[in-house]
Structures are given as structure tokens and as C-alpha cells.
Amino acid sequence: MVRRDVLKLLVALCAPLAGAAGAQTSMLPSWNDGEAKRRIVEFVHAVSTPGKDFVAPGDRIAVFDNDGTLWAEQPLYFQFLFMLDQLKAAAPNHPEWKSNPAFNALMAHDKAALAKLGHKPVLELLGAANSGMTVGEYDATIRHWLTRSKHPKIQRPFTDLVYRPMQELLAYLRANGFRTFIVSGGSAEFMRPWAERAYGIPPEQVVGSQQEVKFEMKDGRPVLTRGPSFAFIDDGPGKPVGIYRHIGKRPIAAFGNSDGDLQMLQVTAAGEGRRLVLIVHHDDAQREFAYDRESHVGKLDKAWDEAREQNWIVVSMQSDWNKVFAFEK
Amino acid sequence: MVRRDVLKLLVALCAPLAGAAGAQTSMLPSWNDGEAKRRIVEFVHAVSTPGKDFVAPGDRIAVFDNDGTLWAEQPLYFQFLFMLDQLKAAAPNHPEWKSNPAFNALMAHDKAALAKLGHKPVLELLGAANSGMTVGEYDATIRHWLTRSKHPKIQRPFTDLVYRPMQELLAYLRANGFRTFIVSGGSAEFMRPWAERAYGIPPEQVVGSQQEVKFEMKDGRPVLTRGPSFAFIDDGPGKPVGIYRHIGKRPIAAFGNSDGDLQMLQVTAAGEGRRLVLIVHHDDAQREFAYDRESHVGKLDKAWDEAREQNWIVVSMQSDWNKVFAFEK
């Protein structure tokens, strides 16, 4: 016990130093000086400094959307591209798909037909193509795909396309006692293999949509097998539900980029005490992509209006970030 | 950055001391010297010491059943008693329940009728009686009930009925770099209000069964409202599913007490490398309760057989624990 007490003492002695370091902005070098950065730093200082806005470390919960907020999402959600590749790979074993309108529209990249069909038959088909294997086998497939696939336009591995300023922001929040979570419309198993390295977020802090998973004994060993249907969609009104189920506390900070994040941002903003609510606006066609109200992927319309009404922070990628990706010169 | 480096250095310097402290058994004073304690300490030492059995801290995941493993569960799961009280409180507003066989059997404590009805109509009724309010309102009801209710036999608040040796074990594991999770057939919202104080386990590390929850705007404010049906049952084959969805890693240590924990224990045992699998056997009628194969609550039958076959640790509450509850003299 004496040795543990020494450790505790040393940590206690250093805590004020760590706190002081937290107020520094040297941890956010990719952020230009401006309103967004200033408001972030002010908020973090306020909730982590004894005073009227102080929040206990255990309650400093920050939630981040993934696609379009922490990494890119154009021309299509990367997980969608992965699931499409799984569909193609499985097609030879499924001759019946040749008469499936969703399959034919996907293979022909027929956007008009897809728009007419709606999400349901497409998700059903992708769910079927991404099921039947154990979760371990599926995990291996994801890891393999991520190492050999490249973004169609930027021609780099998808995991290179994480936003450097958001990596800095995550580290800055954690250095100030925050616990950081991903709350994504994508599924957790697609993010967990790389989220810890890319974002410093461990698997148990990744919340996402869920395909059915079933326990069974296979060759005398207990395994989990993927089913074809979705058990939970962690998007739009599903995000606050995912947060409630997984985290069990209302976040004090939330970060998103599209209408799919609106309810998560609303629930965060509605809590008592000081809050940080931030939207990333994709307005940088040169370094990344420019899209908002009319986009089919990551549409930002209602959430943008609400951000203006509620005075949430809207980050301009073009003017607030001096770097988007780590690989930029 | 210099100050942060100093902190890092001090923590690094102290890490070996903390590791050495971990091998001590002084953190387990309520455990008698014997096979169970010896095997626990050996396992923890092996996985936290550089060598062939070493496991990186991020992978030192330990999962605990709650009812019957971390606190008592007789004569009925405490959450069931709570939900019954909610049913009674809601009854005046539901005259239609008077013709509901499950309601009448519950009110009359008619065990024969309940056994004949099975779980489904009872759960449906309890689900209905425990829904319709916001999650915040329900949380307040739980907290209020816990402060004013007492165990029918032991005549103490239910939260006094946590097992002292398991509290010590949780702290001991965490002191050795483990992350500890509850994986319970009960629902998370019933455990979260007190699990951090009782067990040192924060809300986001509590996994449980889930009633439907729905996002809606109410009087212009975003709220989550409880629905009547269950979205997920985190029991039996559901426990490994809950672990996969919530934690995303296979645990290396698992603790249970009944057949409802069997699949969680099997999945933990089936991983590669050294594992710790432990069952608490309730054989102490004097200090707590004695029950196993024939019990309606916390039945221990198949999991006991498997524990013997697989050489899992079976803890005798009577002989392995010199103290069950903290309030004992």
C-alpha cells in the first residue's frame, strides 16, 4: 500500500500541471485562430477549472459522429463501399440476386433506380451479403479490405482520411479529463479495428448501428454468427438512444456534420450547464469536398438551420483548419 | 508540453511499483487463503507481468454478472421487486389489468399460476407498467425506491447487499490494469445509479437488458421515452452478444453464478491464452442464502457441471469468504 500511496501522491502533485497544460492551445496546431477555436478552448477551460461551470471528470462526456466529422465520407460512406465489395464477392454464390432489383441497380450504379427503391431493399441485400460468417471472420475481412483498398479519388488508404484537427481535438479533450466516444450511423465492427490508432478511442467507446448477432456452438466451440437483419440503427433519432444505452449519461459536448447528427446535438444542448455543440461544414472542395444542403451523403440542412438559431459552432473546413489531412505538405 | 512530459515520466517511473503491488494479496482481505484466492492471484500476476502469459492492459477485460455474483438475488431479483412495486403503483390507472391473468397471479403471489403462464405475459405486463415516462423520470423513481426500500429478510437497503469480497476483487483487478464491466440480465438503468459507488464501475461499463427507448420532442424539448417492450435480453446466449456489441473484445476473465452466465463463461474460456473463469456458489444459508440446481432464481446446474469439467474456479461463499457483506461484524 505504501508504494501505491507514493504513486497517488505523485499523480496528485502533477494534476495541477496537467490542468494548466490543458488550457493551452498548443495541442490544436491545425486549427486557425478564430471563433471556433476560441470557443472550444473557452469551453474546455470553463468546465475543467473550479468555478461555476466546473464539471466533474466522470461527467465530461464528449460524443463524435464518425463519417464526415472524424474522417471523410464522400463519394460514399466508406463502410458502404466495403459492404458493396462483399456483395460482389458473394454474388457468384447467389444466382437468385440476378432477379433482385436492388442488386441490379447497385451493380449498374443506377442512381435513379436506387432512389426509387429507397433504403430498405438495399440494406436488406447488403445485410444478407454481410452475414452468415462468425464475427471473427468478418473482422478479418474488414482488416484485409482496409489494408488493400484505396479512396477512389484521393488514392490513399481510407484510414489516411481522418481529419488531423479532429485528432488534435480528441487528444486535447482527453488531456482535460474528457472521455471521448464515437456515435456513428456506421457499425462498430467497421470502426473498432482502427479507431484506437486513429483517434485514441478504444473499442468499448465506439457506438454504432448493429446487425443481428447470434450465439451458437460450432464444432464444439462457442461462436457469434452474423445475421442478415439490422437490430439497431444508430442514426438520427437513434443516436440519443445509442448514447443512453451505451454511455448512460448526457454528453456535455457533441460533434457532428449532418442532419443525421441533429438529435444527438439537440439532446446534448438540452442539458443543464455549459455545453459545446459543433458542426463541421464541408466547404473545402480543394483539400476535401464541398457539400451541404443538397448532398445525398452527409446532407447538412436542418441541423445547419438549428445551429444558426441556437448559436452552435459551425466550423468552416476551409477557413478554420490550416490542415485537413496529416499527409498534406 | 514540458509539464506533461514530467507527468508522463513520473507515471512511468511509478508503473513498476504499482505492478509489484498488484501481486500482493493484501487487497483481498475478505478472501480466505485457499485454492480460489491462490488461482486468482496467480492469474492476475501472470497476465500483468512480462512473460509468456502477459496481456496488454487494453485487453485486460473482466466481465461480471451482477445478480448473485456482485450482490444478492434472493428471494427475487431486486429489480423484479422494484418493477412489481411500479406495477402496483400504476394499477389504479389500469382497470383493464383486473382481467389480466399475469396481473392477478402476481398480486396473489400465486407461484403455480405464474409457472403455468411462463415469462412472456409477466414481462409484457411489467414492461407496460415500467414505460411511458421519460428516462429521467424513471431514473428518479429508481433512486427514490432504492433509498426507501429494504430487503424483506435482511432488513437493510438493497445496496448494502453487495458482496465485500467481490468489491475487493474488482479493485484488485483494476489496480492491475484491468477494465471491469457488469454484464447483467437486469437492465442498465437499474444498476447505473449506484454501481459506481458500490463497485467503482461507471455507467458506460454497465451492460444489461434493454427496454425500448424512443426519442421525441415534448413541450419543445428533446426527451427519451420508455416503451413497453424489450429490445434486448442480456441473459444466457444474449450475454456474449451484449459483450460483443458493447465492449467489442473477448474478455480474459469472467465471473458468474448461474446458468444464465454459462455462455458468457464459455466465450471467455474459449479465447487463446490464459483465462480466469469463476463461479460463485451460494452455499451459505447462515450469512446469505444456499441454493443451486433447484432454485427458481439464479439456478446453477449446467454451468456447475461445465465448471467441474473445465476446471473453472468454484467459490464456496461459506469457506472461501471470511466476510460476505461489509456490515457484518
XYZ file of C-alpha atoms in Angstrom:
658
model
C 0.000 0.000 0.000
C 2.877 2.346 0.672
C 4.077 2.112 -2.904
C 0.572 2.783 -4.250
C 0.310 5.804 -1.994
C 3.543 7.137 -3.458
C 2.064 6.772 -6.929
C -1.153 8.514 -5.879
C 0.812 11.331 -4.333
C 2.895 11.875 -7.442
C -0.175 11.873 -9.675
C -1.898 14.307 -7.310
C 1.129 16.591 -7.360
C 1.195 16.589 -11.130
C -2.571 17.061 -11.637
C -2.482 20.878 -11.454
C 0.320 20.918 -14.031
C -1.715 18.730 -16.372
C -4.733 21.000 -15.864
C -2.724 24.086 -16.668
C -1.359 22.421 -19.783
C -4.934 21.698 -20.857
C -5.822 25.359 -21.207
C -3.002 25.751 -23.691
C -3.891 25.839 -27.341
C -0.596 24.296 -28.399
C -2.460 20.996 -28.701
C -4.557 22.388 -31.584
C -1.918 23.421 -34.175
C -4.108 22.584 -37.184
C -6.802 24.990 -36.015
C -6.525 28.588 -37.160
C -7.104 31.267 -34.574
C -10.739 32.264 -34.886
C -14.137 31.967 -33.287
C -14.367 28.168 -33.439
C -11.017 27.536 -31.767
C -11.579 30.308 -29.232
C -14.979 28.928 -28.195
C -13.649 25.371 -27.912
C -10.780 26.454 -25.669
C -13.031 28.689 -23.558
C -15.490 25.845 -23.020
C -12.828 23.311 -22.080
C -11.230 25.755 -19.683
C -14.586 26.611 -18.094
C -15.705 23.027 -17.387
C -12.300 21.822 -16.183
C -11.490 24.742 -13.875
C -13.039 25.053 -10.400
C -15.844 27.610 -10.649
C -19.481 27.909 -11.648
C -19.131 25.924 -14.906
C -16.967 23.138 -13.459
C -17.938 19.581 -14.423
C -16.577 16.511 -12.604
C -14.232 14.486 -14.851
C -16.591 11.477 -14.868
C -19.291 13.665 -16.423
C -17.050 15.199 -19.096
C -18.514 13.041 -21.857
C -17.874 14.046 -25.483
C -19.550 12.287 -28.417
C -18.371 12.375 -32.026
C -20.102 11.338 -35.197
C -17.597 9.490 -37.406
C -18.409 9.790 -41.148
C -17.868 13.394 -42.205
C -16.919 14.511 -38.694
C -13.778 12.487 -37.916
C -12.981 11.198 -41.407
C -14.213 11.743 -44.950
C -17.471 10.301 -46.296
C -17.519 11.189 -49.995
C -18.292 9.964 -52.616
C -19.998 7.291 -50.459
C -19.668 6.192 -46.821
C -16.555 4.004 -46.791
C -18.375 1.204 -44.999
C -20.920 1.225 -47.817
C -18.069 0.728 -50.305
C -16.787 -2.154 -48.182
C -20.217 -3.787 -47.977
C -20.635 -3.376 -51.735
C -17.364 -5.230 -52.271
C -18.651 -8.004 -50.011
C -21.819 -8.110 -52.099
C -19.788 -8.504 -55.289
C -17.655 -11.210 -53.703
C -20.728 -13.142 -52.539
C -22.658 -12.762 -55.820
C -21.378 -15.975 -57.512
C -22.952 -17.981 -54.698
C -26.263 -16.165 -55.026
C -27.654 -16.605 -58.569
C -31.052 -15.547 -57.194
C -29.760 -11.972 -56.833
C -29.802 -11.618 -60.644
C -33.537 -11.033 -60.382
C -33.205 -8.678 -57.400
C -33.872 -5.044 -58.476
C -31.661 -3.642 -55.697
C -28.761 -5.871 -56.759
C -29.074 -4.869 -60.405
C -29.341 -1.162 -59.569
C -26.261 -1.362 -57.326
C -24.195 -3.245 -59.900
C -25.196 -0.793 -62.654
C -24.617 2.248 -60.392
C -28.148 3.233 -61.397
C -28.757 6.160 -59.061
C -32.265 6.831 -60.377
C -33.327 3.234 -59.760
C -31.721 3.272 -56.295
C -33.502 6.488 -55.362
C -36.794 4.928 -56.469
C -36.170 1.725 -54.482
C -35.332 3.534 -51.240
C -33.052 2.318 -48.476
C -34.893 -0.795 -47.337
C -34.224 -3.320 -50.168
C -30.615 -2.077 -50.455
C -29.962 -2.547 -46.724
C -31.634 -5.971 -46.814
C -29.398 -7.071 -49.654
C -26.216 -5.673 -48.084
C -27.207 -7.217 -44.758
C -27.587 -10.613 -46.401
C -24.224 -10.311 -48.184
C -22.534 -9.297 -44.929
C -23.863 -12.127 -42.775
C -23.519 -15.855 -42.217
C -19.901 -15.724 -41.005
C -18.596 -15.523 -37.442
C -17.754 -12.084 -36.095
C -14.080 -13.109 -36.049
C -14.140 -13.996 -39.748
C -15.893 -10.742 -40.561
C -13.358 -8.759 -38.556
C -10.539 -10.348 -40.577
C -12.328 -9.411 -43.815
C -12.657 -5.778 -42.697
C -8.983 -5.555 -41.727
C -7.898 -7.102 -45.013
C -10.092 -4.744 -47.048
C -8.813 -1.689 -45.207
C -5.181 -2.546 -45.948
C -5.681 -3.207 -49.673
C -8.334 -0.615 -50.641
C -7.863 2.989 -51.654
C -10.109 6.009 -51.826
C -11.352 6.315 -55.451
C -10.443 9.997 -55.757
C -7.677 10.670 -53.221
C -5.906 7.351 -53.939
C -4.846 6.671 -50.370
C -5.897 4.075 -47.793
C -9.208 5.096 -46.248
C -7.670 5.286 -42.784
C -5.424 8.110 -44.056
C -8.547 10.206 -44.491
C -9.044 11.085 -40.827
C -9.109 14.797 -40.087
C -5.976 15.994 -38.363
C -7.718 18.875 -36.497
C -10.246 16.432 -35.045
C -7.484 14.063 -33.904
C -5.942 17.023 -32.097
C -9.298 17.986 -30.607
C -9.861 14.443 -29.287
C -6.444 14.399 -27.630
C -6.986 17.909 -26.244
C -10.311 16.927 -24.672
C -8.850 13.768 -23.130
C -5.895 15.739 -21.744
C -8.555 17.785 -19.951
C -10.315 14.843 -18.363
C -12.928 14.111 -21.045
C -13.994 10.636 -22.074
C -14.435 10.532 -25.850
C -16.934 8.311 -27.695
C -17.795 7.705 -31.328
C -21.545 7.605 -32.019
C -21.907 6.658 -35.667
C -24.560 5.544 -38.128
C -21.979 3.018 -39.295
C -21.468 -0.203 -37.410
C -18.988 -0.559 -34.570
C -17.174 -3.555 -36.062
C -16.120 -1.471 -39.063
C -14.554 1.239 -36.867
C -13.091 -0.718 -33.972
C -10.132 -2.242 -35.869
C -8.569 1.202 -36.470
C -10.335 3.713 -34.176
C -7.876 3.310 -31.322
C -4.850 4.006 -33.508
C -6.528 6.802 -35.480
C -8.447 8.533 -32.699
C -7.247 7.065 -29.398
C -10.758 5.674 -28.871
C -10.860 2.057 -27.619
C -13.432 -0.471 -28.918
C -15.737 -0.124 -25.909
C -16.156 3.589 -26.636
C -17.412 3.037 -30.177
C -21.220 3.110 -30.523
C -22.808 2.232 -33.859
C -25.580 0.511 -35.775
C -25.938 -3.188 -35.094
C -26.564 -6.139 -37.345
C -28.118 -9.166 -35.617
C -25.547 -11.407 -33.925
C -26.326 -14.869 -32.578
C -24.518 -17.121 -30.126
C -24.095 -20.742 -31.215
C -21.896 -23.787 -30.718
C -19.987 -24.656 -33.904
C -17.710 -27.701 -33.977
C -17.854 -27.712 -30.188
C -16.735 -24.108 -29.874
C -18.855 -21.115 -28.862
C -19.050 -18.521 -31.644
C -21.052 -15.450 -32.579
C -22.548 -15.542 -36.060
C -23.797 -12.544 -38.022
C -27.452 -12.477 -39.080
C -28.803 -10.609 -42.134
C -31.051 -8.031 -40.449
C -30.275 -4.852 -38.551
C -31.078 -4.852 -34.835
C -30.469 -1.144 -34.291
C -29.881 1.886 -36.499
C -27.714 4.402 -34.665
C -28.618 7.385 -36.819
C -30.856 10.440 -36.458
C -33.258 9.809 -33.539
C -31.368 6.547 -32.903
C -28.197 8.369 -31.803
C -29.545 9.650 -28.460
C -30.903 6.131 -27.867
C -27.477 4.636 -28.578
C -25.902 7.155 -26.198
C -28.421 6.370 -23.457
C -27.942 2.617 -23.813
C -24.199 2.639 -24.160
C -22.983 5.589 -22.116
C -25.881 6.222 -19.761
C -25.038 9.887 -19.288
C -25.933 13.005 -21.233
C -22.846 14.307 -23.067
C -21.685 17.849 -22.400
C -20.038 18.127 -25.827
C -21.177 16.789 -29.206
C -19.644 16.984 -32.666
C -21.379 16.229 -35.970
C -21.654 17.315 -39.578
C -25.068 16.325 -40.919
C -28.791 16.045 -40.287
C -28.181 12.501 -39.025
C -26.500 14.106 -36.003
C -29.260 16.619 -35.253
C -30.978 14.737 -32.422
C -27.650 13.906 -30.759
C -26.734 17.595 -30.847
C -30.179 18.611 -29.543
C -30.038 16.216 -26.594
C -26.542 17.398 -25.717
C -27.554 21.065 -25.943
C -30.666 20.481 -23.800
C -28.696 19.515 -20.703
C -28.169 21.896 -17.826
C -24.899 23.787 -17.529
C -22.390 24.808 -20.131
C -22.377 22.844 -23.416
C -20.271 22.594 -26.543
C -22.123 21.751 -29.754
C -20.197 21.849 -33.018
C -20.884 21.129 -36.674
C -18.172 20.568 -39.286
C -19.144 22.259 -42.547
C -17.602 20.742 -45.676
C -16.810 23.834 -47.717
C -13.355 22.927 -48.991
C -13.585 21.391 -52.464
C -9.864 21.800 -52.969
C -8.497 19.905 -49.975
C -11.525 17.671 -49.368
C -15.124 18.037 -50.637
C -17.747 20.785 -50.635
C -21.338 19.758 -49.922
C -24.247 20.543 -47.606
C -27.998 21.018 -48.210
C -28.268 19.086 -51.473
C -25.899 16.205 -50.790
C -27.084 12.587 -50.814
C -24.271 11.686 -48.407
C -23.917 13.721 -45.229
C -26.728 16.161 -46.022
C -26.487 19.257 -43.822
C -29.750 21.184 -43.922
C -31.978 21.160 -40.825
C -29.025 20.830 -38.481
C -27.420 23.864 -40.136
C -30.544 25.949 -39.596
C -30.709 24.843 -35.982
C -27.013 25.590 -35.486
C -27.642 29.181 -36.595
C -30.707 29.544 -34.371
C -29.001 28.027 -31.329
C -25.607 29.633 -31.889
C -23.790 26.305 -32.132
C -20.262 26.420 -33.534
C -20.094 25.853 -37.301
C -16.567 25.001 -38.367
C -15.521 26.019 -41.864
C -13.015 23.420 -43.031
C -11.667 25.987 -45.445
C -11.015 28.827 -43.023
C -10.843 27.178 -39.580
C -8.434 24.373 -40.469
C -4.930 25.073 -41.779
C -4.553 21.333 -42.388
C -7.235 18.746 -43.182
C -5.232 15.520 -43.507
C -1.948 14.600 -41.826
C -0.390 13.697 -45.199
C -0.728 17.233 -46.578
C 2.525 19.104 -47.035
C 4.381 20.099 -23.282
C 7.277 20.017 -20.871
C 4.962 19.760 -17.888
C 3.040 16.900 -19.492
C 6.313 15.099 -20.142
C 7.196 15.414 -16.470
C 3.880 13.824 -15.577
C 4.431 11.012 -18.049
C 7.895 10.387 -16.686
C 6.675 10.208 -13.094
C 3.882 7.817 -14.018
C 6.343 5.670 -15.962
C 8.728 5.607 -13.017
C 5.952 4.500 -10.705
C 4.456 1.855 -13.003
C 6.762 -0.977 -11.889
C 5.943 -0.212 -8.247
C 2.225 -0.365 -8.976
C 2.729 -3.689 -10.778
C 4.580 -5.159 -7.852
C 1.844 -4.010 -5.504
C -0.668 -5.809 -7.693
C 0.775 -9.212 -6.920
C 0.095 -8.612 -3.247
C -2.910 -10.286 -1.727
C -3.406 -7.555 0.846
C -6.138 -6.186 -1.389
C -8.244 -9.324 -0.830
C -8.678 -9.429 2.978
C -12.181 -10.978 2.853
C -10.875 -13.955 0.895
C -9.594 -16.913 2.920
C -6.336 -18.473 1.815
C -7.266 -21.391 -0.397
C -7.433 -22.586 -3.979
C -9.795 -19.877 -5.245
C -7.734 -16.962 -3.933
C -4.457 -18.606 -4.969
C -5.649 -19.149 -8.556
C -6.995 -15.590 -8.837
C -3.701 -14.093 -7.664
C -1.639 -16.401 -9.889
C -3.715 -15.465 -12.933
C -3.528 -11.725 -12.291
C 0.208 -11.937 -11.742
C 0.723 -13.985 -14.914
C -1.171 -11.677 -17.276
C 0.228 -8.443 -15.823
C 3.891 -9.480 -15.664
C 6.122 -9.509 -18.773
C 6.411 -13.127 -19.908
C 4.550 -15.733 -21.939
C 1.120 -15.044 -20.384
C 1.387 -11.239 -20.497
C -1.689 -9.385 -21.777
C -1.597 -5.700 -22.787
C -3.606 -3.531 -20.366
C -6.149 -2.583 -23.049
C -7.006 -6.268 -23.463
C -7.359 -6.996 -19.751
C -11.150 -7.046 -19.894
C -13.061 -8.594 -16.965
C -16.844 -9.114 -17.050
C -19.078 -9.652 -14.031
C -22.636 -10.846 -13.790
C -24.458 -8.707 -11.204
C -27.368 -10.576 -9.523
C -25.929 -13.349 -7.353
C -22.347 -12.541 -8.365
C -21.815 -8.983 -7.112
C -24.876 -8.643 -4.877
C -27.652 -10.878 -3.544
C -30.601 -12.028 -5.656
C -32.880 -13.914 -3.230
C -35.799 -14.236 -2.670
C -36.293 -12.482 -6.046
C -34.075 -10.311 -8.276
C -34.201 -6.881 -6.650
C -35.091 -5.219 -9.932
C -38.075 -7.545 -10.185
C -39.221 -6.339 -6.747
C -38.821 -2.759 -7.951
C -40.789 -3.387 -11.145
C -43.513 -5.112 -9.122
C -43.820 -2.015 -6.944
C -44.148 0.086 -10.098
C -46.884 -2.278 -11.279
C -48.784 -1.826 -8.010
C -48.360 1.943 -8.191
C -49.665 2.054 -11.776
C -52.577 -0.358 -11.187
C -55.219 2.282 -10.236
C -54.790 3.828 -13.694
C -55.178 0.453 -15.414
C -58.553 -1.088 -14.530
C -58.102 -3.401 -17.536
C -55.374 -5.292 -15.636
C -58.041 -6.772 -13.339
C -58.820 -9.264 -16.086
C -55.123 -9.928 -16.858
C -54.117 -13.419 -15.583
C -50.478 -12.372 -15.110
C -51.522 -9.371 -13.021
C -53.787 -11.441 -10.817
C -51.167 -14.163 -10.337
C -48.517 -11.563 -9.409
C -50.790 -9.756 -6.946
C -51.805 -13.071 -5.317
C -48.191 -14.355 -5.253
C -49.635 -17.423 -6.992
C -46.454 -19.267 -7.911
C -48.279 -22.174 -9.554
C -50.228 -19.836 -11.832
C -47.050 -17.862 -12.656
C -45.152 -21.036 -13.525
C -48.013 -22.054 -15.823
C -48.124 -18.642 -17.533
C -44.384 -18.538 -18.240
C -42.197 -15.441 -18.519
C -43.752 -13.761 -21.540
C -47.034 -12.342 -20.166
C -45.322 -11.339 -16.925
C -42.573 -9.449 -18.752
C -45.149 -7.809 -21.024
C -47.108 -6.594 -18.030
C -44.039 -5.378 -16.138
C -42.765 -3.723 -19.324
C -46.051 -1.856 -19.702
C -46.044 -0.748 -16.052
C -42.435 0.453 -16.374
C -42.897 2.538 -19.529
C -44.468 5.734 -20.753
C -42.245 8.068 -18.722
C -39.011 9.781 -19.774
C -35.749 8.056 -18.857
C -35.022 10.936 -16.462
C -38.318 10.420 -14.618
C -37.675 6.672 -14.435
C -34.177 7.235 -13.086
C -35.601 9.413 -10.296
C -38.119 6.661 -9.438
C -35.336 4.059 -9.202
C -33.196 6.280 -6.959
C -36.157 7.048 -4.714
C -37.117 3.360 -4.416
C -33.555 2.333 -3.570
C -33.323 4.818 -0.706
C -36.639 3.863 0.901
C -36.839 0.081 0.292
C -35.388 -2.708 2.389
C -34.589 -6.325 1.743
C -37.537 -8.413 3.046
C -35.377 -10.804 5.052
C -32.144 -8.939 5.835
C -33.944 -5.639 6.532
C -31.294 -3.412 5.034
C -31.193 -1.211 1.914
C -30.621 -3.386 -1.137
C -27.399 -1.562 -1.955
C -25.964 -2.842 1.351
C -26.187 -6.353 -0.086
C -23.128 -6.153 -2.309
C -20.504 -8.791 -1.627
C -17.434 -7.376 0.080
C -15.020 -9.976 -1.409
C -16.192 -9.095 -4.925
C -15.734 -5.366 -4.270
C -12.162 -6.186 -3.251
C -11.686 -8.349 -6.332
C -12.891 -5.558 -8.638
C -10.485 -3.068 -7.060
C -7.649 -5.614 -7.187
C -8.197 -6.246 -10.902
C -8.332 -2.537 -11.703
C -5.154 -1.939 -9.691
C -3.580 -4.421 -12.090
C -4.669 -2.687 -15.261
C -7.998 -4.433 -15.870
C -11.103 -2.724 -17.150
C -14.133 -4.087 -15.289
C -17.638 -4.380 -16.768
C -21.005 -5.542 -15.473
C -22.873 -7.805 -17.901
C -26.260 -8.444 -16.336
C -29.659 -9.879 -17.218
C -31.054 -6.858 -15.402
C -31.289 -3.516 -17.140
C -28.512 -0.940 -17.061
C -30.697 1.898 -15.777
C -31.393 -0.033 -12.575
C -27.665 -0.525 -11.838
C -26.103 2.704 -13.066
C -27.346 4.955 -10.225
C -25.333 3.025 -7.617
C -22.788 0.818 -9.484
C -20.027 3.419 -9.455
C -20.208 3.923 -5.694
C -20.692 0.214 -4.906
C -18.301 -1.310 -7.441
C -16.243 1.516 -8.938
C -17.869 0.758 -12.300
C -19.011 3.863 -14.250
C -22.312 3.907 -16.205
C -20.666 3.286 -19.573
C -19.260 -0.012 -18.310
C -22.648 -1.420 -17.331
C -24.188 -3.729 -19.953
C -27.726 -5.016 -19.458
C -31.106 -5.874 -20.946
C -32.820 -3.046 -22.780
C -36.390 -1.854 -22.862
C -37.353 0.111 -25.971
C -36.470 3.794 -25.739
C -37.705 6.409 -28.194
C -36.510 9.928 -28.995
C -39.225 12.584 -29.166
C -39.832 16.305 -28.766
C -42.047 17.046 -25.755
C -43.034 20.633 -24.976
C -40.253 21.751 -27.307
C -37.582 19.736 -25.529
C -35.853 16.575 -26.766
C -36.533 13.618 -24.455
C -36.193 9.845 -24.451
C -39.372 7.988 -23.545
C -39.554 4.372 -22.379
C -41.574 1.930 -24.481
C -43.284 -1.209 -23.113
C -41.348 -3.926 -24.972
C -37.859 -5.314 -24.508
C -35.355 -4.602 -27.282
C -32.636 -6.916 -25.979
C -32.370 -9.587 -23.291
C -28.819 -9.710 -21.966
C -29.062 -13.162 -20.439
C -27.838 -16.651 -21.366
C -26.843 -16.610 -25.064
C -27.563 -12.858 -25.045
C -24.602 -12.103 -22.758
C -21.852 -12.784 -25.325
C -23.881 -10.689 -27.784
C -24.063 -7.841 -25.275
C -20.312 -8.116 -24.717
C -19.587 -8.076 -28.438
C -21.814 -5.064 -29.059
C -20.758 -3.062 -26.050
C -17.129 -3.976 -25.420
C -16.023 -5.375 -28.763
C -13.294 -7.533 -27.266
C -13.283 -11.045 -25.818
C -12.855 -10.848 -22.027
C -9.939 -12.692 -20.433
C -11.766 -13.044 -17.108
C -15.444 -13.730 -16.386
C -17.394 -14.092 -13.153
C -20.884 -15.530 -12.746
C -23.068 -17.646 -10.505
C -25.819 -19.243 -12.574
C -26.796 -20.944 -15.810
C -27.650 -17.509 -17.206
C -23.907 -16.834 -17.220
C -22.877 -20.073 -18.940
C -22.435 -18.724 -22.474
C -20.501 -15.688 -21.225
C -18.164 -18.007 -19.324
C -17.811 -20.314 -22.347
C -16.915 -17.485 -24.722
C -14.363 -16.132 -22.254
C -12.810 -19.570 -21.734
C -12.641 -20.225 -25.491
C -10.163 -17.405 -26.153
C -6.483 -18.014 -26.681
C -4.063 -17.524 -23.818
C -4.548 -17.693 -20.094
C -8.108 -17.203 -18.787
C -9.839 -16.799 -15.448
C -13.364 -18.214 -15.212
C -15.082 -18.219 -11.837
C -18.462 -19.204 -10.425
C -19.789 -18.057 -7.051
C -21.609 -20.934 -5.332
C -24.267 -19.877 -2.832
C -23.764 -22.421 -0.068
C -24.022 -20.175 2.964
C -27.578 -20.222 4.362
C -26.424 -18.591 7.546
C -24.777 -15.434 6.223
C -26.636 -15.242 2.902
C -28.634 -17.970 1.074
C -27.997 -21.554 -0.018
C -29.300 -22.586 -3.429
C -28.142 -24.095 -6.718
C -29.618 -26.767 -9.003
C -33.262 -26.479 -7.895
C -33.535 -22.717 -7.444
C -36.027 -20.641 -9.455
C -33.771 -17.621 -9.049
C -30.108 -17.966 -10.000
C -30.303 -21.651 -10.880
C -26.817 -23.200 -11.016
C -26.931 -26.553 -12.789
C -25.413 -26.825 -16.277
C -22.812 -24.155 -15.545
C -21.762 -26.076 -12.423
C -21.278 -29.271 -14.418
C -19.263 -27.394 -17.002
C -17.183 -25.701 -14.303
C -16.206 -29.143 -12.993
C -15.401 -30.470 -16.458
C -13.385 -27.400 -17.446
C -11.718 -26.862 -14.082
C -13.152 -23.381 -13.642
C -12.902 -21.896 -10.154
C -15.974 -22.550 -7.993
C -16.025 -20.251 -4.991
C -17.705 -21.528 -1.853
C -19.178 -18.491 -0.114
C -19.049 -20.433 3.128
C -15.410 -21.470 3.079
C -13.705 -19.034 0.674
C -15.118 -15.807 2.103
C -14.483 -14.777 5.707
C -16.918 -11.911 5.181
C -19.912 -11.700 2.827
C -21.290 -8.205 3.492
C -19.404 -5.141 4.685
C -21.890 -4.610 7.529
C -21.036 -7.945 9.208
C -19.189 -7.657 12.487
